[in-house]
Backbone as JSON, one array per atom type, in Angstrom:
{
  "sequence": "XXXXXXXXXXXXXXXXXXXXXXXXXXXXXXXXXXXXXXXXXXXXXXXXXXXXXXXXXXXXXXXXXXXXXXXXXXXXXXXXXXXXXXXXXXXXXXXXXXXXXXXXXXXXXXXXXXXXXXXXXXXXXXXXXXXXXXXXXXXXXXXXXXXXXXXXXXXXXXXXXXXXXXXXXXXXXXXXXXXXXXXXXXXXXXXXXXXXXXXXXXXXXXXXXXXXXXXXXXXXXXXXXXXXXXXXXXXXXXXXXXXXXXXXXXXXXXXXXXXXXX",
  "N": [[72.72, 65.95, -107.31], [68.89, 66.43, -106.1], [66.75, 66.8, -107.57], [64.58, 68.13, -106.0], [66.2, 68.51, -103.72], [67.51, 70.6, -104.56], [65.91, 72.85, -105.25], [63.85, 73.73, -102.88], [61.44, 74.46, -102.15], [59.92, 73.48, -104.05], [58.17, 71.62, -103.29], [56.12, 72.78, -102.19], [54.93, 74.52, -103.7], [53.32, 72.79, -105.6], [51.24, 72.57, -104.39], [49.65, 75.19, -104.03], [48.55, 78.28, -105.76], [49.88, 80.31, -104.42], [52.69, 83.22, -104.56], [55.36, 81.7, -103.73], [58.09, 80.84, -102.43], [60.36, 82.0, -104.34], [62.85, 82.45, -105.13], [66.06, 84.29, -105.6], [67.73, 86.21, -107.24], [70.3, 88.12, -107.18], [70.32, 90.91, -105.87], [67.14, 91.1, -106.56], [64.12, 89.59, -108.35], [64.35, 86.53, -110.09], [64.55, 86.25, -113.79], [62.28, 84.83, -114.88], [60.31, 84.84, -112.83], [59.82, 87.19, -112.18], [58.59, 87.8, -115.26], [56.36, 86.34, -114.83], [54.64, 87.49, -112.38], [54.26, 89.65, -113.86], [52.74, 89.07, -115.63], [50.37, 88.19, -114.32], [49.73, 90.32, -113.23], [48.95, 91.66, -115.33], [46.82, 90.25, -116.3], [44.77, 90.07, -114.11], [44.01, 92.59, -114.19], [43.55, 92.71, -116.74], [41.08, 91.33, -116.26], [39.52, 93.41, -114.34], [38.87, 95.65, -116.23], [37.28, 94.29, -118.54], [34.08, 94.31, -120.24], [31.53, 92.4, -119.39], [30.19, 89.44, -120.81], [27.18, 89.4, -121.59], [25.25, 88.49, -123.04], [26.34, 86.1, -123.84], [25.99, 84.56, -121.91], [23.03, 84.74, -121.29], [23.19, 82.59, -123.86], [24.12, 80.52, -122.25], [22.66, 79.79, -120.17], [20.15, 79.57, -120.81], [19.01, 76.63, -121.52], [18.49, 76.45, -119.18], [15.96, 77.49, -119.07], [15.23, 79.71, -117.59], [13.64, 83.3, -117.21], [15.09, 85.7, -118.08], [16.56, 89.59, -116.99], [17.91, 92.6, -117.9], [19.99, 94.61, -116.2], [20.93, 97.89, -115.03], [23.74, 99.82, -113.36], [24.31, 103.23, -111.62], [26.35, 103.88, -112.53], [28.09, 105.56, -115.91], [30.18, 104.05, -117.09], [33.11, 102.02, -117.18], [35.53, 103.21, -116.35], [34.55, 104.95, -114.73], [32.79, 103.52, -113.05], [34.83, 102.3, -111.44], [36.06, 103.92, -110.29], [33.8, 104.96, -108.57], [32.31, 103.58, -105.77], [29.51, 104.13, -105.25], [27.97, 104.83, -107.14], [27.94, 102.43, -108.35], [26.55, 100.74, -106.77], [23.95, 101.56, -106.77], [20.85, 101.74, -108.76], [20.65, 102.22, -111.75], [18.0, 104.77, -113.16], [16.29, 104.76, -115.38], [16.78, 101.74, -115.4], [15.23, 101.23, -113.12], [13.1, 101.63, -113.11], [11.48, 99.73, -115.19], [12.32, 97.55, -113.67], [10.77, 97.99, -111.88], [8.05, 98.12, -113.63], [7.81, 95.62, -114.48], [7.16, 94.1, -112.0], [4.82, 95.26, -111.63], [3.45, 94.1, -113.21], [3.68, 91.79, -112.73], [2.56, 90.62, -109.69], [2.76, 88.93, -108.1], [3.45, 86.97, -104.78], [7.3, 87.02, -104.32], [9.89, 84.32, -103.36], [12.81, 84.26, -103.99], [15.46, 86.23, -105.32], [17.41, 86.56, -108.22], [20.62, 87.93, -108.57], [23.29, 88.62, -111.53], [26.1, 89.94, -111.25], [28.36, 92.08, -112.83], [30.54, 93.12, -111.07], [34.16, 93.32, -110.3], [35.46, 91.59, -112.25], [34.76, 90.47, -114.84], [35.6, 87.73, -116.17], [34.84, 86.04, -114.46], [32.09, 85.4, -114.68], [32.09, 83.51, -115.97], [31.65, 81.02, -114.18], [29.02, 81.14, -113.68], [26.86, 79.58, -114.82], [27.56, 76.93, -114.08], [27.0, 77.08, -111.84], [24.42, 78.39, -111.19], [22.98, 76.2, -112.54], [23.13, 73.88, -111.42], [22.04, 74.91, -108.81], [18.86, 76.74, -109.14], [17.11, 74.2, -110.44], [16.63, 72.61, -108.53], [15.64, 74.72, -106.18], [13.53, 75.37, -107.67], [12.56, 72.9, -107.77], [11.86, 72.29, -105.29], [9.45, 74.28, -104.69], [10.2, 76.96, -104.24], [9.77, 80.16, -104.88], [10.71, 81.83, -107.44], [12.32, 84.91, -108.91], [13.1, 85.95, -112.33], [16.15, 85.63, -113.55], [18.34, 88.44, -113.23], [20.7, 90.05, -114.72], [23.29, 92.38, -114.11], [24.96, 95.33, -114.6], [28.15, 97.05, -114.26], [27.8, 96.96, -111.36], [27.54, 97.06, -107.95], [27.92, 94.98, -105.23], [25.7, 95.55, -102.99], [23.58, 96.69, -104.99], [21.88, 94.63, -105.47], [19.96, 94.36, -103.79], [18.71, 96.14, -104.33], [17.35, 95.98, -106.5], [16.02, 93.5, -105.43], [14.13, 94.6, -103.67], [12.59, 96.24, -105.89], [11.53, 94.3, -107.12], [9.94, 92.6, -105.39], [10.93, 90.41, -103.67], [11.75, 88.29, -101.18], [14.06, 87.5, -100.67], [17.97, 87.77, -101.62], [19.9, 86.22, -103.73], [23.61, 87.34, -104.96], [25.29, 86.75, -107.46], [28.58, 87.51, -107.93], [31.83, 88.73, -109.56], [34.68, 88.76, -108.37], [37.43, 91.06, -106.35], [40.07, 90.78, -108.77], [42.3, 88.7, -107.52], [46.74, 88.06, -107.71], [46.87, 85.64, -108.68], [44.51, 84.3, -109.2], [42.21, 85.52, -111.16], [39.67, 85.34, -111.78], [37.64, 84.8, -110.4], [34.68, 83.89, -108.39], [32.48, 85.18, -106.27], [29.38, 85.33, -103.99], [26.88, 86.27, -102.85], [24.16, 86.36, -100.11], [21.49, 87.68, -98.8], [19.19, 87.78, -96.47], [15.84, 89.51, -96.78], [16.5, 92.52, -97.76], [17.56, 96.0, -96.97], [16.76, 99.16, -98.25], [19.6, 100.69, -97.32], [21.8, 98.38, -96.34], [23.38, 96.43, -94.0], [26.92, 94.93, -94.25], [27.03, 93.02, -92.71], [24.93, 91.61, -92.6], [24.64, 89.67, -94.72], [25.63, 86.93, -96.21], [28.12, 85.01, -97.04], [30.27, 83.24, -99.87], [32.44, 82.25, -101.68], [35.16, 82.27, -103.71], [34.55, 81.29, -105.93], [35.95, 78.87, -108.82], [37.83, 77.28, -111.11], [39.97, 76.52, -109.94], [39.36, 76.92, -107.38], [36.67, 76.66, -105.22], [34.16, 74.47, -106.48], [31.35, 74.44, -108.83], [29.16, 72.92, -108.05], [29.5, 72.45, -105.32], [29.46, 74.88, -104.51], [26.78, 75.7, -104.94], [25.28, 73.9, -103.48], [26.23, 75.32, -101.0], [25.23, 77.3, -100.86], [22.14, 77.07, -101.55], [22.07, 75.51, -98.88], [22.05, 77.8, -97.48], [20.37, 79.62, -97.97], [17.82, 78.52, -97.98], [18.07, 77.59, -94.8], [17.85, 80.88, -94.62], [15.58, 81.77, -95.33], [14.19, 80.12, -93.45], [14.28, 81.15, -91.17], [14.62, 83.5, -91.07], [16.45, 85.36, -91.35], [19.97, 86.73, -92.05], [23.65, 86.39, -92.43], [25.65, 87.57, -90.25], [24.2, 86.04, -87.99], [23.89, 83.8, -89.09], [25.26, 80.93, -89.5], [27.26, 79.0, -91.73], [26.78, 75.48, -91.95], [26.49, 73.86, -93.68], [27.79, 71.23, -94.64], [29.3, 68.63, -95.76], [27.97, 68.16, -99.49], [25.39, 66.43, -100.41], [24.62, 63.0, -102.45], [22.5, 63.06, -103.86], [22.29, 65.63, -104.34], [21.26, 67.8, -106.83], [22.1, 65.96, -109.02], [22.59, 65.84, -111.55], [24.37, 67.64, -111.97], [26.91, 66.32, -111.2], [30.17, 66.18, -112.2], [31.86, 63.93, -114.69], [32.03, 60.55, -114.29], [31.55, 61.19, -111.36]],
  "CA": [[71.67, 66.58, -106.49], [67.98, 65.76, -107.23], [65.03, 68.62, -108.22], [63.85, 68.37, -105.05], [67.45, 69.01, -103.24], [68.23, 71.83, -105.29], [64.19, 73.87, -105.04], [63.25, 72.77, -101.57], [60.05, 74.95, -102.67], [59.07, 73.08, -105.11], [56.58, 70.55, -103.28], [54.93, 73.51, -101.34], [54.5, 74.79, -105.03], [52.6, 72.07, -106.1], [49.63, 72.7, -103.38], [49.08, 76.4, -104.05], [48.96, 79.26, -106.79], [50.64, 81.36, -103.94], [54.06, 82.67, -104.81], [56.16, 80.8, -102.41], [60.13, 80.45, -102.79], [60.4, 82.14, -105.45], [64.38, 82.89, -105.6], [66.25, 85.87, -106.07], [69.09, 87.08, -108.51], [71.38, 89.47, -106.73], [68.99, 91.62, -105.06], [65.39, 91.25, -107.48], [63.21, 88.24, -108.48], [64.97, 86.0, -111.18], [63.65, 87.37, -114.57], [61.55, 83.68, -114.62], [59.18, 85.02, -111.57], [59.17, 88.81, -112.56], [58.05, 87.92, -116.28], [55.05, 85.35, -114.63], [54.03, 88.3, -111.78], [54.16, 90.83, -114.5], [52.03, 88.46, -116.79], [49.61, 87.96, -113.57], [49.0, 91.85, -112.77], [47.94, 91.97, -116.61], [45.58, 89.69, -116.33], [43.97, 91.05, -113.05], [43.89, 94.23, -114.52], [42.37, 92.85, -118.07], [39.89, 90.87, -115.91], [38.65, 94.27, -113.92], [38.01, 96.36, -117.38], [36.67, 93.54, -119.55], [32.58, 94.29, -120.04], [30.86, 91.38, -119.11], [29.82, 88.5, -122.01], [26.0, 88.63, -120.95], [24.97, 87.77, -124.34], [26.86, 84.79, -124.35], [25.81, 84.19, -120.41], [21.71, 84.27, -121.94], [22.86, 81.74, -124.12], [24.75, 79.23, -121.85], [21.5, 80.19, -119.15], [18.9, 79.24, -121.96], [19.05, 75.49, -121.0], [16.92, 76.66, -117.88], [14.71, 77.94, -118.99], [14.5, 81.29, -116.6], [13.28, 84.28, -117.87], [16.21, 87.13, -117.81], [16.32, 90.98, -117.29], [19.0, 93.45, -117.45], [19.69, 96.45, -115.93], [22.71, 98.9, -115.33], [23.7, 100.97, -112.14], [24.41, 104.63, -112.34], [28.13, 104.43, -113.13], [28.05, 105.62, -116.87], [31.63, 103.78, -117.75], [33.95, 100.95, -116.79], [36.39, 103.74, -115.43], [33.6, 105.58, -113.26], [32.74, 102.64, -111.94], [36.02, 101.68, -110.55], [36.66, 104.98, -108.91], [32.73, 105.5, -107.84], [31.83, 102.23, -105.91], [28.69, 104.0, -104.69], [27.08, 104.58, -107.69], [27.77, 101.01, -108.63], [25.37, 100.11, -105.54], [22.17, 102.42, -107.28], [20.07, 101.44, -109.71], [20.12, 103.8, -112.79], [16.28, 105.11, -112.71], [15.63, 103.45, -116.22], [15.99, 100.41, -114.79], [14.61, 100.89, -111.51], [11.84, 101.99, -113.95], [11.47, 98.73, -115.91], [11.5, 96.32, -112.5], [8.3, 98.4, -111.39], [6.66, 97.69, -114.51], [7.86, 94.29, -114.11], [6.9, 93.71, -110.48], [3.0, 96.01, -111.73], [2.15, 93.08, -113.99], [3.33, 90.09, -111.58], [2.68, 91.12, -108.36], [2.77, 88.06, -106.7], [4.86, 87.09, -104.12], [8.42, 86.16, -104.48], [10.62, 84.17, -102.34], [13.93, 84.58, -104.29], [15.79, 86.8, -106.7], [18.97, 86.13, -108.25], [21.28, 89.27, -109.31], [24.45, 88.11, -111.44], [26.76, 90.93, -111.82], [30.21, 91.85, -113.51], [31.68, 93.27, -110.44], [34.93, 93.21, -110.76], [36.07, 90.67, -113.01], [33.88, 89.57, -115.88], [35.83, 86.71, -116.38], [34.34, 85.26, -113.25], [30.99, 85.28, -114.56], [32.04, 81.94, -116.59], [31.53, 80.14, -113.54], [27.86, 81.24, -113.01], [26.47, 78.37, -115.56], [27.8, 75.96, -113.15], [26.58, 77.3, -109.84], [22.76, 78.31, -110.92], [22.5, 74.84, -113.3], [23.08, 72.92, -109.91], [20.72, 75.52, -107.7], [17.82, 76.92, -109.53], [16.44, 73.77, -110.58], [16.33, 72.57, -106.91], [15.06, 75.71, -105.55], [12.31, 75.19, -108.49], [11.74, 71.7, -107.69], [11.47, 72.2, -104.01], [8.61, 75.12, -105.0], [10.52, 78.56, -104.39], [9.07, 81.25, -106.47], [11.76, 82.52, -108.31], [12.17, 86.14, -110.02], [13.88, 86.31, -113.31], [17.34, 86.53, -113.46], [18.54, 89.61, -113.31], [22.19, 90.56, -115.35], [23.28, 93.6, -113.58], [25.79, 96.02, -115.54], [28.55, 98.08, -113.93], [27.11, 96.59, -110.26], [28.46, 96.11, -106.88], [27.21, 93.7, -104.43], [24.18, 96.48, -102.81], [22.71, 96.9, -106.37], [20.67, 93.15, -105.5], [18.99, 94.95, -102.74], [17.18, 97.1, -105.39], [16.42, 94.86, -107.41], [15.27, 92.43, -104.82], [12.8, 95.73, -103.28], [12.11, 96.28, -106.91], [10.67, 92.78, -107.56], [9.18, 91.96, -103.87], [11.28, 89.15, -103.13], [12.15, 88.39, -100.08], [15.71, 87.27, -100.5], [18.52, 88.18, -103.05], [20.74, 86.08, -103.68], [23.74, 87.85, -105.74], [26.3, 86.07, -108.22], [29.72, 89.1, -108.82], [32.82, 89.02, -110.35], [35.44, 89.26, -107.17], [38.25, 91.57, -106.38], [41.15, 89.74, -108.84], [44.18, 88.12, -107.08], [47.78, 87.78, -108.97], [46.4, 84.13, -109.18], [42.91, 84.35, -109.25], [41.22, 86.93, -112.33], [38.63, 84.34, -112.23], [37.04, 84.31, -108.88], [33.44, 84.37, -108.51], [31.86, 85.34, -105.42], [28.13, 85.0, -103.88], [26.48, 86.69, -101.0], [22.73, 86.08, -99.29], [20.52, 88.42, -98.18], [17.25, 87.86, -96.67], [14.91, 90.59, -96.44], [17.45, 93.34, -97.53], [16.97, 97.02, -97.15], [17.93, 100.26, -99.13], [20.98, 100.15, -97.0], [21.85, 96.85, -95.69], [25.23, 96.52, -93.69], [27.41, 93.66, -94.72], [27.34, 92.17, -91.45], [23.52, 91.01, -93.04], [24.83, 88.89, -96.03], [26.19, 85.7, -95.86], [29.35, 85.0, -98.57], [30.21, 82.12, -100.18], [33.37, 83.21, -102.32], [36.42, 81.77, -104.7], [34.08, 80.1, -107.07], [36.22, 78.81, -110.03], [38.48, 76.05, -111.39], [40.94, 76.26, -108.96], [38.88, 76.7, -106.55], [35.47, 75.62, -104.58], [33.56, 74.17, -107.86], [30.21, 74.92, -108.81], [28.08, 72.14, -107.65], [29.65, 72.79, -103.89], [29.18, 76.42, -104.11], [25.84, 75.47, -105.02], [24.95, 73.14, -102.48], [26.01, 75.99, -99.9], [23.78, 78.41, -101.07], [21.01, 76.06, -101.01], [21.74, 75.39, -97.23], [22.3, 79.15, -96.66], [19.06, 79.9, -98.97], [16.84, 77.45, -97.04], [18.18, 78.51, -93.32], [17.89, 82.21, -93.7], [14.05, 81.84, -95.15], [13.13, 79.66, -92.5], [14.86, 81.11, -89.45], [13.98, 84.66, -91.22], [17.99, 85.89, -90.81], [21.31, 86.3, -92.8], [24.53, 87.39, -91.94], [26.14, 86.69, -89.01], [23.75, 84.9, -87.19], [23.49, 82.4, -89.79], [26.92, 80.14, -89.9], [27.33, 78.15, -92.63], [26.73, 74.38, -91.4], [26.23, 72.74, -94.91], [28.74, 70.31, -94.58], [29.84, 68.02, -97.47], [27.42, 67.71, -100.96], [24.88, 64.82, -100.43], [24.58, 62.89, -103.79], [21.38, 63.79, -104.0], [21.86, 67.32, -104.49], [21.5, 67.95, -108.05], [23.03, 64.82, -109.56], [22.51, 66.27, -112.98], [25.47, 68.78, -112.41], [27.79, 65.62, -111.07], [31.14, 65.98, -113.05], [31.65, 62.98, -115.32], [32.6, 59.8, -113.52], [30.95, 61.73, -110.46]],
  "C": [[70.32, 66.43, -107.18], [67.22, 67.22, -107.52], [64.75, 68.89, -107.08], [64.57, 69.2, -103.65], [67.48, 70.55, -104.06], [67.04, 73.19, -105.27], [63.75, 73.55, -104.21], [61.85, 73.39, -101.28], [59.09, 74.28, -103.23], [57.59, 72.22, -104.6], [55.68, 71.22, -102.69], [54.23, 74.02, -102.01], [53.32, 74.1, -105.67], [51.03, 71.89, -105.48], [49.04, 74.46, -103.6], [49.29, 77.22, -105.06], [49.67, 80.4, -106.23], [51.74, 81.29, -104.54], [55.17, 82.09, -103.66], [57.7, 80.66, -103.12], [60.46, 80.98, -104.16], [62.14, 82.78, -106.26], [64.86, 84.08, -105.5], [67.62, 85.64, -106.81], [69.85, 88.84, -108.09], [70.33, 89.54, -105.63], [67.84, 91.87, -105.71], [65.12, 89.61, -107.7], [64.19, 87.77, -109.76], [64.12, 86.42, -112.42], [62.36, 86.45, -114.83], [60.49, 84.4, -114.2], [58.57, 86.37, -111.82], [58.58, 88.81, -113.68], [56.7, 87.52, -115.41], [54.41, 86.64, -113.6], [53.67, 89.57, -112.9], [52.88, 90.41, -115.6], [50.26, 88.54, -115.9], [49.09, 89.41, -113.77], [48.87, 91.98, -114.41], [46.94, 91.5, -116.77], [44.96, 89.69, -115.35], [43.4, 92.42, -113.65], [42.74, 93.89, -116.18], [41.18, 92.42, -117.39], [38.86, 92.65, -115.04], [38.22, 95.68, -115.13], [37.66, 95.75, -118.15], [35.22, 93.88, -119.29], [32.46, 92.63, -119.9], [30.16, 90.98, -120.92], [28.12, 88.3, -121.62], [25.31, 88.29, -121.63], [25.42, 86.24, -123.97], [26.07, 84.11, -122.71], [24.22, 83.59, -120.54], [21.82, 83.02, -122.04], [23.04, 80.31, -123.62], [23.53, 79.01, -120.63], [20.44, 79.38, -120.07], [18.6, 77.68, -121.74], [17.87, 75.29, -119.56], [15.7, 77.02, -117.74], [13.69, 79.09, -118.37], [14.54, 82.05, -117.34], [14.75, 85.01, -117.19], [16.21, 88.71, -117.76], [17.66, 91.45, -117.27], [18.66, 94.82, -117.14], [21.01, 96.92, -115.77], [22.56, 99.33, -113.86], [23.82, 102.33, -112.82], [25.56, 105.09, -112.29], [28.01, 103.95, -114.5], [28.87, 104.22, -117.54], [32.22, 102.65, -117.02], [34.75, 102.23, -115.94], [35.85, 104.78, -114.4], [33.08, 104.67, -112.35], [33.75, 101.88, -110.76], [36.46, 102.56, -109.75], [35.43, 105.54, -107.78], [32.07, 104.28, -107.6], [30.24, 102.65, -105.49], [27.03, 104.57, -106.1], [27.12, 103.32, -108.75], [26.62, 100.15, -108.27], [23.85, 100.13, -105.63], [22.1, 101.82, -108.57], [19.86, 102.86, -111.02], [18.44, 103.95, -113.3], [15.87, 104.59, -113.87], [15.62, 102.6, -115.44], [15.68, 100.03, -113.74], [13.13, 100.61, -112.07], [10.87, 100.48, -114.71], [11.31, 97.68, -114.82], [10.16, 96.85, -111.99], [8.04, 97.92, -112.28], [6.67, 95.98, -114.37], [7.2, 93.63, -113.0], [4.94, 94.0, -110.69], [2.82, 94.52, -112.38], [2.72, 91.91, -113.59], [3.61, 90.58, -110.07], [2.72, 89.75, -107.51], [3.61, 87.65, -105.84], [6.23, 86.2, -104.48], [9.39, 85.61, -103.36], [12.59, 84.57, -102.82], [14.35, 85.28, -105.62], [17.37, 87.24, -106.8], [19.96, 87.44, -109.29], [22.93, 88.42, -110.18], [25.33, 89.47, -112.05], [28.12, 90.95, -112.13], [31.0, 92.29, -112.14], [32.89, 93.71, -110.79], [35.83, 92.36, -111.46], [35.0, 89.97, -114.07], [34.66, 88.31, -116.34], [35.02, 85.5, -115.23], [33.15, 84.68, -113.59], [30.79, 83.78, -115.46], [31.74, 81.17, -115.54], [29.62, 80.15, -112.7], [27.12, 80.36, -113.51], [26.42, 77.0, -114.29], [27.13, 76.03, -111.57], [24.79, 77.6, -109.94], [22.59, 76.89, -111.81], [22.14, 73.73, -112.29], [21.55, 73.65, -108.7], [19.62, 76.41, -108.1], [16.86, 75.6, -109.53], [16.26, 72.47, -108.98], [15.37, 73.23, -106.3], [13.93, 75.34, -106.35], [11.51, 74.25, -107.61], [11.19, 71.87, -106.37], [10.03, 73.84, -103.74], [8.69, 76.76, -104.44], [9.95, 78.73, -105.48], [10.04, 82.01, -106.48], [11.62, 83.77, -109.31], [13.11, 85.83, -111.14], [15.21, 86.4, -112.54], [17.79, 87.82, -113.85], [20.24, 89.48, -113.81], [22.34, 92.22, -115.19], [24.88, 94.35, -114.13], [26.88, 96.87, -114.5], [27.89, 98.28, -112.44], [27.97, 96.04, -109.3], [27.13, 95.25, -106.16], [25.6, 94.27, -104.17], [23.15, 96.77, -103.4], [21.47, 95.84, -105.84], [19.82, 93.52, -104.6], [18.1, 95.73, -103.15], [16.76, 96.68, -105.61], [15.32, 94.01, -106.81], [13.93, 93.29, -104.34], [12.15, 95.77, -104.17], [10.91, 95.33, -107.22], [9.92, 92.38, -106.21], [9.58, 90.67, -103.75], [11.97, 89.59, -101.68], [13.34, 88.02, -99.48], [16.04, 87.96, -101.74], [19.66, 87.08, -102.88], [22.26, 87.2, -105.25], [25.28, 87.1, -106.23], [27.43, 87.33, -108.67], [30.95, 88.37, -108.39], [33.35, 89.31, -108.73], [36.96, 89.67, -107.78], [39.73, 90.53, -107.27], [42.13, 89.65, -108.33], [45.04, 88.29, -107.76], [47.5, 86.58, -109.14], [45.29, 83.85, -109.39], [42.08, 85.37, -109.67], [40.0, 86.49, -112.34], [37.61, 83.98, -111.53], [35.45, 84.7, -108.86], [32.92, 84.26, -106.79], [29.93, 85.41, -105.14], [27.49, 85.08, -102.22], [24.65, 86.68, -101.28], [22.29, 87.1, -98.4], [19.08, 88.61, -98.03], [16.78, 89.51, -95.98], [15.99, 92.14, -96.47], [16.35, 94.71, -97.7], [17.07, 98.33, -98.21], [19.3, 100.55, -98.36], [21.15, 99.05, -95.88], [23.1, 96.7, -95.37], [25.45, 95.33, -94.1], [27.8, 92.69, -93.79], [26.19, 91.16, -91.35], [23.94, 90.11, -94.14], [25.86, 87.59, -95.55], [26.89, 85.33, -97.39], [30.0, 83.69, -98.81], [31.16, 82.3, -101.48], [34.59, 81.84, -102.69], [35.79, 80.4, -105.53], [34.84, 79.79, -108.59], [37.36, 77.81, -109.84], [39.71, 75.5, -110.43], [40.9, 76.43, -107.57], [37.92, 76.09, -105.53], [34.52, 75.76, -106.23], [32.07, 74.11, -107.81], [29.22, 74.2, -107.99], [28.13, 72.3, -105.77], [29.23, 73.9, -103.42], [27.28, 76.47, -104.45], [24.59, 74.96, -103.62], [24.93, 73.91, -101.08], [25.0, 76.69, -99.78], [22.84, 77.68, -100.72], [21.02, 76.07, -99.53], [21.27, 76.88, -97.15], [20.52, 79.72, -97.19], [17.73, 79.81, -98.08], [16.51, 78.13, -95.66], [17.87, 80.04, -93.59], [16.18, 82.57, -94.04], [13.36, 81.32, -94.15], [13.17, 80.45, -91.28], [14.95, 83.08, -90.03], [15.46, 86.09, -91.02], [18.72, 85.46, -92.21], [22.23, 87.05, -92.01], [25.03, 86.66, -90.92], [25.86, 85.99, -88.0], [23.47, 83.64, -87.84], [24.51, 81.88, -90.42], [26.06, 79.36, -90.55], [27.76, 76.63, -91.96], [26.1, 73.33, -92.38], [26.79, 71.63, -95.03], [28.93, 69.58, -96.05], [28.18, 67.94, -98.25], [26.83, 66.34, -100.65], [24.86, 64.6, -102.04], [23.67, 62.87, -104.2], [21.22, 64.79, -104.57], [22.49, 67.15, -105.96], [22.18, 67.64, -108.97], [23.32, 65.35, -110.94], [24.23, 67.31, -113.13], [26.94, 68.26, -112.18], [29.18, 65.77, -112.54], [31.21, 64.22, -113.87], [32.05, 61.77, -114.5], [32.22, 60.03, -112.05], [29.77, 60.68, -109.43]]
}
């Protein structure tokens, strides 16, 4: 009998990190499948209390040359933030405090401002290198006025809507850490909001989600934004009136971030 006879799973295996066919032993998972799910929900679980590396995030950012800020919300703790998503969403008044002064001595106008937060998964935020390296220096070249990045602490998605009021831009885009999968601790998500408010429903943001190695790869997730970026300044909208109609990556778009052989 061959491998293929005997696991008739196996080749559906080879297309997805779902668990698919995964056997059983009496009546439970073979101990194979229950060690690897048991190994998974640890590493979901380390990815949603790990602090964020934003030190190290500076230095892999530093290549660009954008100025950086940080700030915090007003969940003290890693474990107040996971049970209080709504003061994840606020700005803790230091650093609401610190974008005014920021915003008093450059008042001029901004068209975009980029939040990258831990969310839930600071592992995710490895994949933010890859996704602003490809779309900042675009947005630059094509003469957006760009705010600082912003590294947002103990932040859900709503937080970028301060910030963005804070600074007077007129979009946000915001880079967070997504809910982890049992296959995916790693996922980076990325939602668009033009002209957001102090509360902004999520029917206004436009999402652009499962950024990481096993998933949609930076320079693509790049390339959407950009469309989505573009369309919701011109046409003055996000959200659900503004489908995503980027279609494939011209080779144009930010050749510099082409994988090797690319």
């Amino acid at each position: 009998m061959s491998g293929r006879d005997a696991d008739p799973w196996a080749l559906l295996r080879a297309f997805t990190d779902a668990r698919v066919g995964q056997g059983c032993a009496g009546t439970s998972l073979p101990t194979r499948e229950l060690l690897a799910f048991t190994q998974a929900h640890a590493a979901a679980r380390d990815a949603v209390h790990a602090d964020a590396d934003f030190t190290g995030l500076r230095a892999a950012l530093d290549g660009l040359g954008e100025p950086v800020l940080e700030v915090r919300s007003r969940a003290p703790d890693r474990a107040t933030y996971v049970r209080r998503p709504d003061l994840g969403r606020a700005l803790h008044p230091a650093s609401a405090a610190e974008l005014d002064a920021w915003h008093a001595a450059h008042p001029e106008p901004l068209d975009v401002a980029v939040v990258v937060a831990d969310g839930l998964s600071a592992r995710a935020l490895a994949q933010v290198p890859g996704v602003l390296g490809a779309l900042l220096p675009e947005l630059r070249r094509e003469g957006f006025r760009l705010a600082p990045v912003v590294f947002a602490a103990q932040a859900r998605v709503a937080l970028g809507d301060g910030v963005a009021l804070a600074l007077g831009a007129r979009l946000v885009l915001v880079l967070i850490g997504e809910r982890p999968g049992l296959s995916s601790p790693d996922s980076l998500g990325a939602y668009v909001t033009h002209a957001p408010q102090p509360v902004t429903p999520d029917s206004a943001r436009n999402c652009v989600s499962n950024i990481r190695p096993a998933g949609l790869d930076g320079r693509t997730a790049a390339w959407r934004l950009h469309w989505l970026i573009l369309n919701a300044l011109r046409r003055a909208l996000s959200g659900v009136p503004l489908k995503d109609d980027s279609g494939e990556v011209p080779r144009h778009f930010a050749p510099h971030a082409l994988p090797r052989g690319g």
